Coordinates of C-alpha atoms and ligand atoms in Angstrom, one line a residue:
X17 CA 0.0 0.0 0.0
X18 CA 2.8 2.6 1.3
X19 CA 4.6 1.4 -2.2
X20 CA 1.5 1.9 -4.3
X21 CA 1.1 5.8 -2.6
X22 CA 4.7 6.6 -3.2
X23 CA 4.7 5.6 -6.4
X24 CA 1.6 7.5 -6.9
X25 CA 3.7 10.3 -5.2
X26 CA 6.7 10.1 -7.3
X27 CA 4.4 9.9 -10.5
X28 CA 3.0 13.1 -9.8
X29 CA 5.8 15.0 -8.9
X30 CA 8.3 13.5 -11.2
X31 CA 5.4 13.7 -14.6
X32 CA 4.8 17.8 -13.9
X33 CA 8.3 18.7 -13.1
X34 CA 10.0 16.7 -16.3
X35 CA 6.6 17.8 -18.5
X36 CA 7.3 21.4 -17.6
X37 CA 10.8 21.9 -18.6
X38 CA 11.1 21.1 -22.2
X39 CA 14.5 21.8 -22.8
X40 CA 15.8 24.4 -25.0
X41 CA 18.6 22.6 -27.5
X42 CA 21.2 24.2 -29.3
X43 CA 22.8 26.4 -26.8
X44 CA 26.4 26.3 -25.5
X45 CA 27.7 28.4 -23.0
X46 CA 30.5 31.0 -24.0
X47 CA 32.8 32.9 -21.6
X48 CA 32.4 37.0 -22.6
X49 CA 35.2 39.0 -21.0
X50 CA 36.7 42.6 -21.8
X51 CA 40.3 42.4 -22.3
X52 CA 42.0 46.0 -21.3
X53 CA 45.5 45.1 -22.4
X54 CA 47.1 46.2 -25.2
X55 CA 47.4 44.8 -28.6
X56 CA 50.9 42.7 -28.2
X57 CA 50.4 41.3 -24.5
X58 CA 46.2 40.0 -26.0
X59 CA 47.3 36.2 -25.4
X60 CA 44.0 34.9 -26.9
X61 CA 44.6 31.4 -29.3
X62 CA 43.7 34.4 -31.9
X63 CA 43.4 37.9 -32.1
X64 CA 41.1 39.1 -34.4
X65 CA 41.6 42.9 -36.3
X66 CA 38.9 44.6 -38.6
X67 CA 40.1 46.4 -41.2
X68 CA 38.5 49.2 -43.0
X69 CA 38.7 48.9 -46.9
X70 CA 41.8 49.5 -48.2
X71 CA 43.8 51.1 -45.1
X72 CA 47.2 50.0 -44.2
X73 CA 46.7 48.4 -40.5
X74 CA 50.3 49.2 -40.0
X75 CA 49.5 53.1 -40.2
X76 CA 46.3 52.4 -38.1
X77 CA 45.6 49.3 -36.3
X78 CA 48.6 47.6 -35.9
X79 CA 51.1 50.8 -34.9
X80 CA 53.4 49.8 -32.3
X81 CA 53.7 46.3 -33.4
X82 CA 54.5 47.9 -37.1
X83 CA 57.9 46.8 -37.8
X84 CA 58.1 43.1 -36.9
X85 CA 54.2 42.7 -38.8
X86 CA 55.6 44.8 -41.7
X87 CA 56.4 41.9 -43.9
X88 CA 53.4 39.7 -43.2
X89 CA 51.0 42.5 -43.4
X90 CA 52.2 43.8 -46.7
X91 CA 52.1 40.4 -48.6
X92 CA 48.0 40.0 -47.4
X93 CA 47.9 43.4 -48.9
X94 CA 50.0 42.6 -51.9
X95 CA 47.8 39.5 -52.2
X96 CA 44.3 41.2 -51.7
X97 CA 43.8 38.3 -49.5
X98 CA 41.5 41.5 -47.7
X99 CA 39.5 41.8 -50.9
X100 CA 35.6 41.1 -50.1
X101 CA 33.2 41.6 -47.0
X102 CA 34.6 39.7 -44.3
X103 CA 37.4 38.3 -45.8
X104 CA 39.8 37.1 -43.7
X105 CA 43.3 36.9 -43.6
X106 CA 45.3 34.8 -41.5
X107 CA 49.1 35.6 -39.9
X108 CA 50.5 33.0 -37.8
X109 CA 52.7 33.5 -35.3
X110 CA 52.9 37.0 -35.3
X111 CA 56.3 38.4 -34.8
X112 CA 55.7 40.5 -31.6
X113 CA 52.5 39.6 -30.9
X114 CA 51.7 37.2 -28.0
X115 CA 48.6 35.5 -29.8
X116 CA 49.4 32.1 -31.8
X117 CA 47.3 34.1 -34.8
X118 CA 46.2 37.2 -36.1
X119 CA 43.5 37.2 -38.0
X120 CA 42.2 40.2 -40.3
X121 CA 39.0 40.6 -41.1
X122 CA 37.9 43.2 -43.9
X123 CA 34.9 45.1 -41.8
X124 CA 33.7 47.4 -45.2
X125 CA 34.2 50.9 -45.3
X126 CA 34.7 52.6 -42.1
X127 CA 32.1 55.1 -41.8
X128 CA 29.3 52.5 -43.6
X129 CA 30.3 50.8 -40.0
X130 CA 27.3 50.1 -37.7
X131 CA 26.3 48.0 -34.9
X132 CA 24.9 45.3 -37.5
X133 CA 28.1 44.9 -39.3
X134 CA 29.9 44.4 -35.9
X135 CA 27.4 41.7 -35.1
X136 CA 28.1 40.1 -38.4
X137 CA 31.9 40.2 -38.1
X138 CA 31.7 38.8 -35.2
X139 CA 30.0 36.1 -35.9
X140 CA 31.8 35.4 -39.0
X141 CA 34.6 35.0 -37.8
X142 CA 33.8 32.5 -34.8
X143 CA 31.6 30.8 -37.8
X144 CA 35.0 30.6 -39.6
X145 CA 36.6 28.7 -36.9
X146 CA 34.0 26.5 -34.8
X147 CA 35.6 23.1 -36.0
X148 CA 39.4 24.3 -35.2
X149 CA 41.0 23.5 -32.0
X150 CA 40.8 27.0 -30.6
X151 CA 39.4 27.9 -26.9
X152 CA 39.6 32.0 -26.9
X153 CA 38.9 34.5 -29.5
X154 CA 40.3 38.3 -28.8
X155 CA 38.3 40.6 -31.2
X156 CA 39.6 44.5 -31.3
X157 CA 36.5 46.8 -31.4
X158 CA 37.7 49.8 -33.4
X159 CA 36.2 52.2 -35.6
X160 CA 33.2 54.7 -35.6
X161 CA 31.0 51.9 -33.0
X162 CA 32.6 52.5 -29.7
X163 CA 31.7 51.5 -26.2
X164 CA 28.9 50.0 -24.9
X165 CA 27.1 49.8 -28.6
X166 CA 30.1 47.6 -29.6
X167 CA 30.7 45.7 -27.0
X168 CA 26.9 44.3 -26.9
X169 CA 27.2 44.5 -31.3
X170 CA 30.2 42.0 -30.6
X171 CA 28.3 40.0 -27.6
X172 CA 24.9 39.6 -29.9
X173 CA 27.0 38.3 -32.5
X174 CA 28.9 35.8 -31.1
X175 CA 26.7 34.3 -29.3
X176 CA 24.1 34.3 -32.7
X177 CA 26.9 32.4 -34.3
X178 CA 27.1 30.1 -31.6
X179 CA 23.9 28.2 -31.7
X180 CA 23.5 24.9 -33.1
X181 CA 20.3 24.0 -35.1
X182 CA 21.4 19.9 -34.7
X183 CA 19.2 19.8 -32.3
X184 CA 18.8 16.1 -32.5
X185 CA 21.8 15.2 -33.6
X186 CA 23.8 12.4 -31.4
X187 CA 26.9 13.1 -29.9
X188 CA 29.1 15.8 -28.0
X189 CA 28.8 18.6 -30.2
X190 CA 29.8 21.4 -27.6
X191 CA 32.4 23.5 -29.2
X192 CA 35.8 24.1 -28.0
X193 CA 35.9 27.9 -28.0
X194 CA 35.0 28.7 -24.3
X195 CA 35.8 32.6 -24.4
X196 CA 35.6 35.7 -26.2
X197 CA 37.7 38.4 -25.3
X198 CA 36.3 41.8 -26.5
X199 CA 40.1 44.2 -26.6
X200 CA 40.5 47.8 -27.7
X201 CA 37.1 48.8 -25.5
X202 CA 39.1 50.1 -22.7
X203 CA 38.9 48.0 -19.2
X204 CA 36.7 46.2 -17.3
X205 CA 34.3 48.3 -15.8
X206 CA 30.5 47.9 -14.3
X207 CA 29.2 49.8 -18.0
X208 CA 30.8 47.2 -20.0
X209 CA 29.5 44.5 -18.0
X210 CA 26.0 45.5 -18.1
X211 CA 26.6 46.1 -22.0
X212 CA 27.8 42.3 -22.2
X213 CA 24.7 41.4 -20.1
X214 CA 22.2 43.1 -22.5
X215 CA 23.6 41.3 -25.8
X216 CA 23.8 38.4 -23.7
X217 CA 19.8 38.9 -23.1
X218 CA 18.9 39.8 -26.3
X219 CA 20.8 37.0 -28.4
X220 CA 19.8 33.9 -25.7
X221 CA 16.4 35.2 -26.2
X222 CA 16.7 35.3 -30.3
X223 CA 18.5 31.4 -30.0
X224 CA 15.9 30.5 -28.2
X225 CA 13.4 31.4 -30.5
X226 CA 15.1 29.5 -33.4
X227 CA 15.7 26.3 -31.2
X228 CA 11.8 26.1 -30.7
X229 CA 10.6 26.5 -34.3
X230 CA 13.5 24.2 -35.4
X231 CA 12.3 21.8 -32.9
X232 CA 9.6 19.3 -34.6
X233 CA 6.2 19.0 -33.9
X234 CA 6.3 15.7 -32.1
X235 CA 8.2 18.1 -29.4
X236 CA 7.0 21.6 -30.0
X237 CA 2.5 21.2 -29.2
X238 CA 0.6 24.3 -27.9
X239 CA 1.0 22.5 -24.1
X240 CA 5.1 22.9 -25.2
X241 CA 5.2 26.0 -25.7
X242 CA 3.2 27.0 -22.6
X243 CA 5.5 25.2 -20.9
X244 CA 8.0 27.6 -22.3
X245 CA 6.4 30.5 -21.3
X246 CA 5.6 29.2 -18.1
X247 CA 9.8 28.9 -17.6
X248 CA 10.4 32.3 -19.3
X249 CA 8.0 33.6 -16.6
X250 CA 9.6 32.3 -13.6
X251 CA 13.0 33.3 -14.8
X252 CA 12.7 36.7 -16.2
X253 CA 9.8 37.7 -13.6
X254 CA 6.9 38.2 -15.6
X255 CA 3.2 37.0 -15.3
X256 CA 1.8 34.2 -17.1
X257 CA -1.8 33.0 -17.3
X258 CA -2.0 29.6 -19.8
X259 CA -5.8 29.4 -21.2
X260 CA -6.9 25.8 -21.9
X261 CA -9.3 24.6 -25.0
X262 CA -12.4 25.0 -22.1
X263 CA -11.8 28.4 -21.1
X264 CA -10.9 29.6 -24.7
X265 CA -14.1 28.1 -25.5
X266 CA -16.2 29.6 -22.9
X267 CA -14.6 33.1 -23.1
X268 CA -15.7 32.9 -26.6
X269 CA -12.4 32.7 -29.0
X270 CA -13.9 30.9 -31.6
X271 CA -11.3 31.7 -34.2
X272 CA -9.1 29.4 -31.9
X273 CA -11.0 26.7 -30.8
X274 CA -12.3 26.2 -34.7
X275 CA -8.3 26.2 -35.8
X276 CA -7.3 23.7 -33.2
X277 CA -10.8 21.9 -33.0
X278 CA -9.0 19.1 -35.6
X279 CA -6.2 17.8 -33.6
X280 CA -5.9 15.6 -30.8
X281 CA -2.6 18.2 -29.7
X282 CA -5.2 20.9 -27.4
X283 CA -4.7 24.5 -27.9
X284 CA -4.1 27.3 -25.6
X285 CA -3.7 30.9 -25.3
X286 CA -0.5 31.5 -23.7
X287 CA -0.4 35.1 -22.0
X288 CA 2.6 36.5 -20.4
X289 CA 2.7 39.7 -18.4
X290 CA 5.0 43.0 -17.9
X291 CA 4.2 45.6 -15.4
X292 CA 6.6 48.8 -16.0
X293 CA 8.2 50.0 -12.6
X294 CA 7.0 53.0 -12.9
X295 CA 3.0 53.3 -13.9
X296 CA 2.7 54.0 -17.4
X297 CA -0.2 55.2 -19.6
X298 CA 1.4 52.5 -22.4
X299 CA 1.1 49.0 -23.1
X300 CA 2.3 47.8 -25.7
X301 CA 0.2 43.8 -27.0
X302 CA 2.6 41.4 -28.9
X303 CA 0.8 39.0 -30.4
X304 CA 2.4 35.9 -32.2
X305 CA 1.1 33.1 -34.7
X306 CA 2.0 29.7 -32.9
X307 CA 0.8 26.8 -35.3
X308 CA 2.6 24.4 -34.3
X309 CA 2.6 22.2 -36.9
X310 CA 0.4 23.8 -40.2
X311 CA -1.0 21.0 -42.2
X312 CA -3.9 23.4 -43.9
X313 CA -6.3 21.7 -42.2
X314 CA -9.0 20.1 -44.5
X315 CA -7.9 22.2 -47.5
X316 CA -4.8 20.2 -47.3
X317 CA -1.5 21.3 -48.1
X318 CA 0.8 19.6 -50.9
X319 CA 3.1 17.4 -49.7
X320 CA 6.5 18.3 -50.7
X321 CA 8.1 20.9 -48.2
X322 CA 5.0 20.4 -45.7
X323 CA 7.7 19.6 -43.0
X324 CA 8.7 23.0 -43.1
X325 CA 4.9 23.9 -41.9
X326 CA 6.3 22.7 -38.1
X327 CA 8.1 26.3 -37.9
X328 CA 4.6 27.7 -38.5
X329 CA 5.0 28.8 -34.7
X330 CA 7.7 31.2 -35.6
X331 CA 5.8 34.6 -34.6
X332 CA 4.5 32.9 -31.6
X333 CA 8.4 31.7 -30.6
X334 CA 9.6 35.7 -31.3
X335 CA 7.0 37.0 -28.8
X336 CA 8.2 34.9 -26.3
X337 CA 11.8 35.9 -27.0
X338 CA 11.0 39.4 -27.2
X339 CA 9.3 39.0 -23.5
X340 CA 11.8 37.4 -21.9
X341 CA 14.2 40.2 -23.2
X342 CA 11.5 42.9 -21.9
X343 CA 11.6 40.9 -18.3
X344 CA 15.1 40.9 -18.1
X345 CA 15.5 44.3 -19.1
X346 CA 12.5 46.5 -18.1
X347 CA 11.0 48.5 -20.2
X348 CA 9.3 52.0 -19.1
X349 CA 5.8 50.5 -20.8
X350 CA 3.5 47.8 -20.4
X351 CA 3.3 44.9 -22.5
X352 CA 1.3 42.0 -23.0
X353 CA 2.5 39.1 -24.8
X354 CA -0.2 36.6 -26.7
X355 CA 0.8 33.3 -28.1
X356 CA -2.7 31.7 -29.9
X357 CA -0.8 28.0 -29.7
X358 CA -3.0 25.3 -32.7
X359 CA -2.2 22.6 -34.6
X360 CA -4.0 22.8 -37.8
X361 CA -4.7 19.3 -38.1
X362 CA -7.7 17.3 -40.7
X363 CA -9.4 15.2 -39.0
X364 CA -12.8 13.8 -38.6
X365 CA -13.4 16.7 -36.1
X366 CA -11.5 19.1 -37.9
X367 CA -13.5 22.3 -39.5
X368 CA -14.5 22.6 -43.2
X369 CA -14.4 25.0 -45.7
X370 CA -17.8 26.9 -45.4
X371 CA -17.3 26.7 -41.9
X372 CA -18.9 29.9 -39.9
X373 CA -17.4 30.8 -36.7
X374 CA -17.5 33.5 -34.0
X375 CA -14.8 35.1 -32.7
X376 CA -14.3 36.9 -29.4
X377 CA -14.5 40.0 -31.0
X378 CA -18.6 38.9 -31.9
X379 CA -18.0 39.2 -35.9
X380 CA -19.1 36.2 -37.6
X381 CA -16.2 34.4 -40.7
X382 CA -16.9 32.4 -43.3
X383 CA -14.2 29.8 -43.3
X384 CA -12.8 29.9 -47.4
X385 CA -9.6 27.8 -46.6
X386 CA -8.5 26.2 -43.3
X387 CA -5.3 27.0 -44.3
X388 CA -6.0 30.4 -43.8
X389 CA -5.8 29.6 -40.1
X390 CA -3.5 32.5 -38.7
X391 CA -5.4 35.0 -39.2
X392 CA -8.0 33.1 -37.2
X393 CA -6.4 32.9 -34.1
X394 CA -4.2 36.0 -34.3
X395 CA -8.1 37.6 -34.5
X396 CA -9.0 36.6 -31.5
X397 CA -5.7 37.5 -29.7
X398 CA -6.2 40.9 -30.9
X399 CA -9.4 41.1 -29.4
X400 CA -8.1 40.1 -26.3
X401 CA -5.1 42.7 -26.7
X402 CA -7.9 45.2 -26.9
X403 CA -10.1 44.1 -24.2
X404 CA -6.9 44.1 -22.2
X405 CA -6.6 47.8 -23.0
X406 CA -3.6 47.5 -25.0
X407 CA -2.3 50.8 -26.7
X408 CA -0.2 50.0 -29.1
X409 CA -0.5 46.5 -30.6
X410 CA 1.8 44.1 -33.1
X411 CA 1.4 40.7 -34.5
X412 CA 3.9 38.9 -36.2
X413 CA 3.0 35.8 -38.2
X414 CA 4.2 33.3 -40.4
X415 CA 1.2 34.7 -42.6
X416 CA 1.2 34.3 -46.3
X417 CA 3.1 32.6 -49.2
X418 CA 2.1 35.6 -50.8
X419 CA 4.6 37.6 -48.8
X420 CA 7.5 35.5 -50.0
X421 CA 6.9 35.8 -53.5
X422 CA 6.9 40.1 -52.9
X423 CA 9.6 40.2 -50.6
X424 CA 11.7 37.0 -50.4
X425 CA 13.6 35.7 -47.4
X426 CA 15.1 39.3 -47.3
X427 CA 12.3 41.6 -45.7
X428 CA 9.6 40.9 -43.4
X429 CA 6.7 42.4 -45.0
X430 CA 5.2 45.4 -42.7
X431 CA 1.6 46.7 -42.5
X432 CA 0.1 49.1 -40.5
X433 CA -2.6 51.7 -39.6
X434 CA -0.4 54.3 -37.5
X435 CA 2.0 56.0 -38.8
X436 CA 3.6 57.0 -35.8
X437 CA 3.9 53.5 -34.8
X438 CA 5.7 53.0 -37.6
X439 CA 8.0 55.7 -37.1
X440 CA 9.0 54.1 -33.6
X441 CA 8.7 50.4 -34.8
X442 CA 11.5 51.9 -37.9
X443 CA 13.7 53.1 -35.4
X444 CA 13.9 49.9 -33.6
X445 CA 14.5 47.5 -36.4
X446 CA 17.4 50.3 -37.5
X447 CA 19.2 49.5 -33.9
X448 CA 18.9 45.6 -34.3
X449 CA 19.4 45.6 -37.6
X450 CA 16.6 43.6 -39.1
X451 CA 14.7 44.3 -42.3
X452 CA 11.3 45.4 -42.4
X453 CA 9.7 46.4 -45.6
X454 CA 6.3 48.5 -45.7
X455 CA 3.4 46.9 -47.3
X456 CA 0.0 48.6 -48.4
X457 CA -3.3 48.1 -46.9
X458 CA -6.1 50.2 -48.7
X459 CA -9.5 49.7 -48.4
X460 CA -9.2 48.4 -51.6
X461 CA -7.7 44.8 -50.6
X462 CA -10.4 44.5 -48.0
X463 CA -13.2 43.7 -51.4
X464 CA -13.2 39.9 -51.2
X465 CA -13.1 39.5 -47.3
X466 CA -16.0 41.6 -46.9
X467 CA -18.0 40.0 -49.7
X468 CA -19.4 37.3 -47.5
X469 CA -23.3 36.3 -48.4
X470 CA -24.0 34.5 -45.1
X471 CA -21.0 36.2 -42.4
X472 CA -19.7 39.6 -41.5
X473 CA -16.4 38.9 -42.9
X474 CA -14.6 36.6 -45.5
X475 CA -12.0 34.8 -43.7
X476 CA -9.7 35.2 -47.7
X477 CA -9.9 35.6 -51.1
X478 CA -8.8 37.8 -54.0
X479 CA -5.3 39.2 -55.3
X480 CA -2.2 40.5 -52.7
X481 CA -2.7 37.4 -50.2
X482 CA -0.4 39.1 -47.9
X483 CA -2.6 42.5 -48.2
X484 CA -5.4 40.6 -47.7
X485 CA -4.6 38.8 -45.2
X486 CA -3.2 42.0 -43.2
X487 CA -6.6 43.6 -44.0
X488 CA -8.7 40.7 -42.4
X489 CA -6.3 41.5 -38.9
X490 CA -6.3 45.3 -39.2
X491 CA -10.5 44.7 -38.3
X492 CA -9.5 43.4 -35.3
X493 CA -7.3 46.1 -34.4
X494 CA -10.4 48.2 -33.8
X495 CA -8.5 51.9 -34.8
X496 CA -5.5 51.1 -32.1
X497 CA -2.8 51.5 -33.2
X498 CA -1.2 48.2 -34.9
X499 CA 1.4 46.6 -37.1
X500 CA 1.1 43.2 -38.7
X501 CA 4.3 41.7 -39.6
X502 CA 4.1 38.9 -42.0
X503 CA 7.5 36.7 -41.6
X504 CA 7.1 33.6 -44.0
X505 CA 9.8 34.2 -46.0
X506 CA 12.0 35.5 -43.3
X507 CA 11.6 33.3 -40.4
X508 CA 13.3 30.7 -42.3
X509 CA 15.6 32.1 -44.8
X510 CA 17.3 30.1 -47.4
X511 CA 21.2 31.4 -46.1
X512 CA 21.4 33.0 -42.5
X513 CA 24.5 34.5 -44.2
X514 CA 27.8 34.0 -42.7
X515 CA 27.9 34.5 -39.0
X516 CA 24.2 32.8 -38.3
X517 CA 23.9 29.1 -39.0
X518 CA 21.0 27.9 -41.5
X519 CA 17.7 27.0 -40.2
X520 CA 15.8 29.6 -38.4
X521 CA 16.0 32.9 -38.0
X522 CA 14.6 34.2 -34.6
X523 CA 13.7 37.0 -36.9
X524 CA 11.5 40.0 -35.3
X525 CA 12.7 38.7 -31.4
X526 CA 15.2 41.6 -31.0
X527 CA 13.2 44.4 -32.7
X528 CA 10.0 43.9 -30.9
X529 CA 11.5 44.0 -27.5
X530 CA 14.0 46.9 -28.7
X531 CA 10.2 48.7 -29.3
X532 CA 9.1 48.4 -26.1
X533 CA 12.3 50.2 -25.1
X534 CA 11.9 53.1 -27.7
X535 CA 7.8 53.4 -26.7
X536 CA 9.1 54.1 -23.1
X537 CA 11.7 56.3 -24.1
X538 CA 10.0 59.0 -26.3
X539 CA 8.1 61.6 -24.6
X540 CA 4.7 61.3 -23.5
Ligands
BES617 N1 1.6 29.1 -42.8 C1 1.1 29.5 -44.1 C2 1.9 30.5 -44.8 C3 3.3 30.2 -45.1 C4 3.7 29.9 -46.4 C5 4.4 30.2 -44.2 C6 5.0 29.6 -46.7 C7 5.7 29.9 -44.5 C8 6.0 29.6 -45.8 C9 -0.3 30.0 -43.9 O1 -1.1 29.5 -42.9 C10 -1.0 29.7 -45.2 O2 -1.3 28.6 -45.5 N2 -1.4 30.8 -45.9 C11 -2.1 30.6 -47.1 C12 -3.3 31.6 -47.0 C13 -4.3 31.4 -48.1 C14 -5.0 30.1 -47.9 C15 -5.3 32.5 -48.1 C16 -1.2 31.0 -48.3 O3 -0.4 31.9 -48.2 O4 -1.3 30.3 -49.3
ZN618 ZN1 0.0 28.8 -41.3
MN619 MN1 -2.0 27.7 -43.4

């Protein structure tokens, strides 16, 4: 009897604890220390130096240790081994130098130079030599970023490069590079630190938003990513409320519970809550598309290249990344972060074409296509954004193919009702660096969605799917201001470029949180 209980016992505490810690793969720790000493004494396994277009290093950054490097540095030079963004060109055993290398690394032309580019050289180059036996990387910040900016630049890069989409690969694949050393930033002090801490913040947050929408669907279900945001709660002190199929139902989010009403994976409505230190008159809503796995539903998608539909959560996975980032680093706003979590499964209970639904906004949708389904359950998280008396509201989804045949895998389409918002959202992406590319919305597009005989609204149809499709949401918006970005061609790009491994992006993580940061900042 005692056994059975205990076992009982064990059972219950050991099924919650292990089913609410899904673990985050892909992410190695790396050491991130500023090195004050100068140039010759940097004992690093190699010492990495940008240089500007075609400027002699030996005028500029290598002065001092001039004479002895004279003969190496002239022969890259000779050689345009520098030729090319990011090319690199190594010297080993540096005469007078106490690193083992020195490696230059052509950073563009000097005033083009902006936090971005740092991020990118720096994860180049640790990109360049992950499968070499090296275990610290000095990197010498010079040129027109200085400071804090570069030292967090640096810190978001290398840790970008550093995760590892073989998530399910077997084996030891921790790297051997344990530290970066970031030189020529002056010394240690509490300012740098907290700079390191930041880019730490904000690039953890971004890797973990690719490891989930790399992570398959036999892993990543709505309860999964709950689970997530129930961790990213406890840790980076925010609230978190998890809304099961029953509540959604009886709080009226149809759009939700008809997405999610084919598969035998529940949904829920993840919610995650930041309260400014200070009260503020702003919140900001973030609401992201988290179809977990995105079939189409009963209008069935074609087979080949359906497995990529498992990183249909993508928008969902940058919200959370974005609020863990806003915990950690407190914003002077509100902000409310809304993950709608489906599977859009067929299935015997699965909804139809024709379907009509109410959302929790009231307005009745005819169902065209179920594999319109983001735009269903973004719909009702907007609502609840507005009932929540959000201010300032964003969804980002995974929205439309249309999108990728305007825009590529280059810019995230952008749509809007609020210029202003805009303005601030602009600003934000131009600090992270990401690319965000303004889309139209005129009444115009709105024809077909409206042209329902037997609903309010058409859940598709027409020409411009992505306008469309951003017309359907802007309804929801009820006149607050909002901005719909549509990611699909972004949110798995076909090259992550040099210093990002292929796979997912993380795209839009950074950016929305630095908005919550530029919405507190400007005066109100
Ligand atoms: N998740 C897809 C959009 C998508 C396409 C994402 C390609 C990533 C890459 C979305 O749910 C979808 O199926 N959209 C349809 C909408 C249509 C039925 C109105 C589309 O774009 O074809
Ligand atoms: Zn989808
Ligand atoms: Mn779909």
């Amino acid at each position: 009897m005692f056994r059975l209980v205990s076992l009982a016992l064990l059972l219950t505490l050991a099924w919650p604890l292990s089913a609410q810690e899904p673990p985050v793969r892909g992410l190695f720790p790396l050491a991130i220390e500023i090195d004050g000493r100068p140039l010759a004494q940097l004992d690093s396994d190699i010492v990495v130096v940008p240089v500007f277009g075609t400027e002699d290093p030996l005028t500029t950054a290598l002065t001092g240790a001039a004479p002895e490097l004279a003969a190496a540095v002239n022969a890259v030079r000779a050689q345009q081994a520098l030729a090319g963004d990011l090319a690199m060109a190594p010297i080993y055993a540096p005469r007078g130098l106490a690193t083992a290398r020195l490696l230059l690394v052509q950073a563009g032309a000097e005033t083009a130079m902006t936090p971005e580019h740092l991020r990118r050289l720096a994860g180049a180059v640790l990109r360049a030599v992950r499968t070499q036996d090296v275990r610290s990387v000095a990197l010498v910040a010079r040129g027109p970023v200085t400071g804090a900016a570069a030292i967090r630049a640096i810190t978001e890069g290398a840790l970008l490069a550093r995760f590892d989409p073989g998530l399910h690969k077997t084996g030891d694949r921790t790297p051997r590079l344990a530290t970066l050393r970031i030189a020529g930033a002056g010394a240690a002090s509490p300012a740098a630190t907290d700079a390191i801490a930041v880019g730490r913040t904000y690039a953890d947050a971004q890797n973990f938003a690719r490891s989930i929408v790399q992570e398959p669907s036999n892993y990543m279900t709505p309860e999964h990513m709950a689970q997530h945001a129930r961790r990213i709660a406890r840790e980076s002190g925010l609230e978190v409320e998890i809304f099961d199929e029953a509540q959604l139902a009886a709080m009226g989010m149809g759009g939700i519970i008809a997405v999610g009403q084919g598969a035998a994976a529940p949904p829920r409505l993840i919610v995650l809550r930041y309260r400014a230190p200070q009260a503020s008159a702003t919140t900001l809503a973030l609401a992201g598309k988290g179809v977990t796995f995105d079939t189409g539903g009963i209008s069935l998608k074609p087979g080949a290249g359906m497995y990529q539909m498992k990183g249909d959560m993508a928008g969902g996975a940058a919200v959370l990344g974005a609020m863990e980032i806003i915990g950690r680093t407190r914003p002077a706003v509100n902000v409310i972060g809304l993950v709608p979590a489906v599977m859009n499964m067929p299935s015997g209970t699965a909804q139809r074409p024709g379907d009509v639904w109410t959302g929790l906004s009231g307005r009745t949708v005819e169902v065209m296509s179920t594999d319109a389904e983001g735009r269903m359950i973004l719909s009702d998280a907007l609502t609840y954004a507005v009932q929540q008396k959000a201010t300032h509201l964003v969804d980002v989804a995974t929205l439309t193919g249309s999108i990728v045949t305007a825009l590529g895998d280059v810019h995230s389409g952008l749509f809007s009702n609020n210029d202003a918002l805009v303005d601030a959202f602009t600003r934000s992406a131009g600090r992270t660096g990401e690319r965000f590319w303004r889309m139209p919305i005129d009444d115009a597009y709105a024809g077909t969605i409206r042209g329902s005989l037997l609903a309010d609204l058409n859940e598709t149809g027409g020409l411009g799917g992505a306008s469309v499709g951003a017309k359907f949401l802007e309804a929801f918006a009820e006149g607050t201001p909002w901005i719909h970005l549509d990611i699909a061609g972004t949110s798995w790009p076909s090259s992550n470029g040099p210093h990002m491994a292929n796979g997912p992006s993380g795209v839009a993580t950074r950016t929305l949180a630095e908005l919550a940061h530029t919405l507190g900042a400007a005066p109100r």
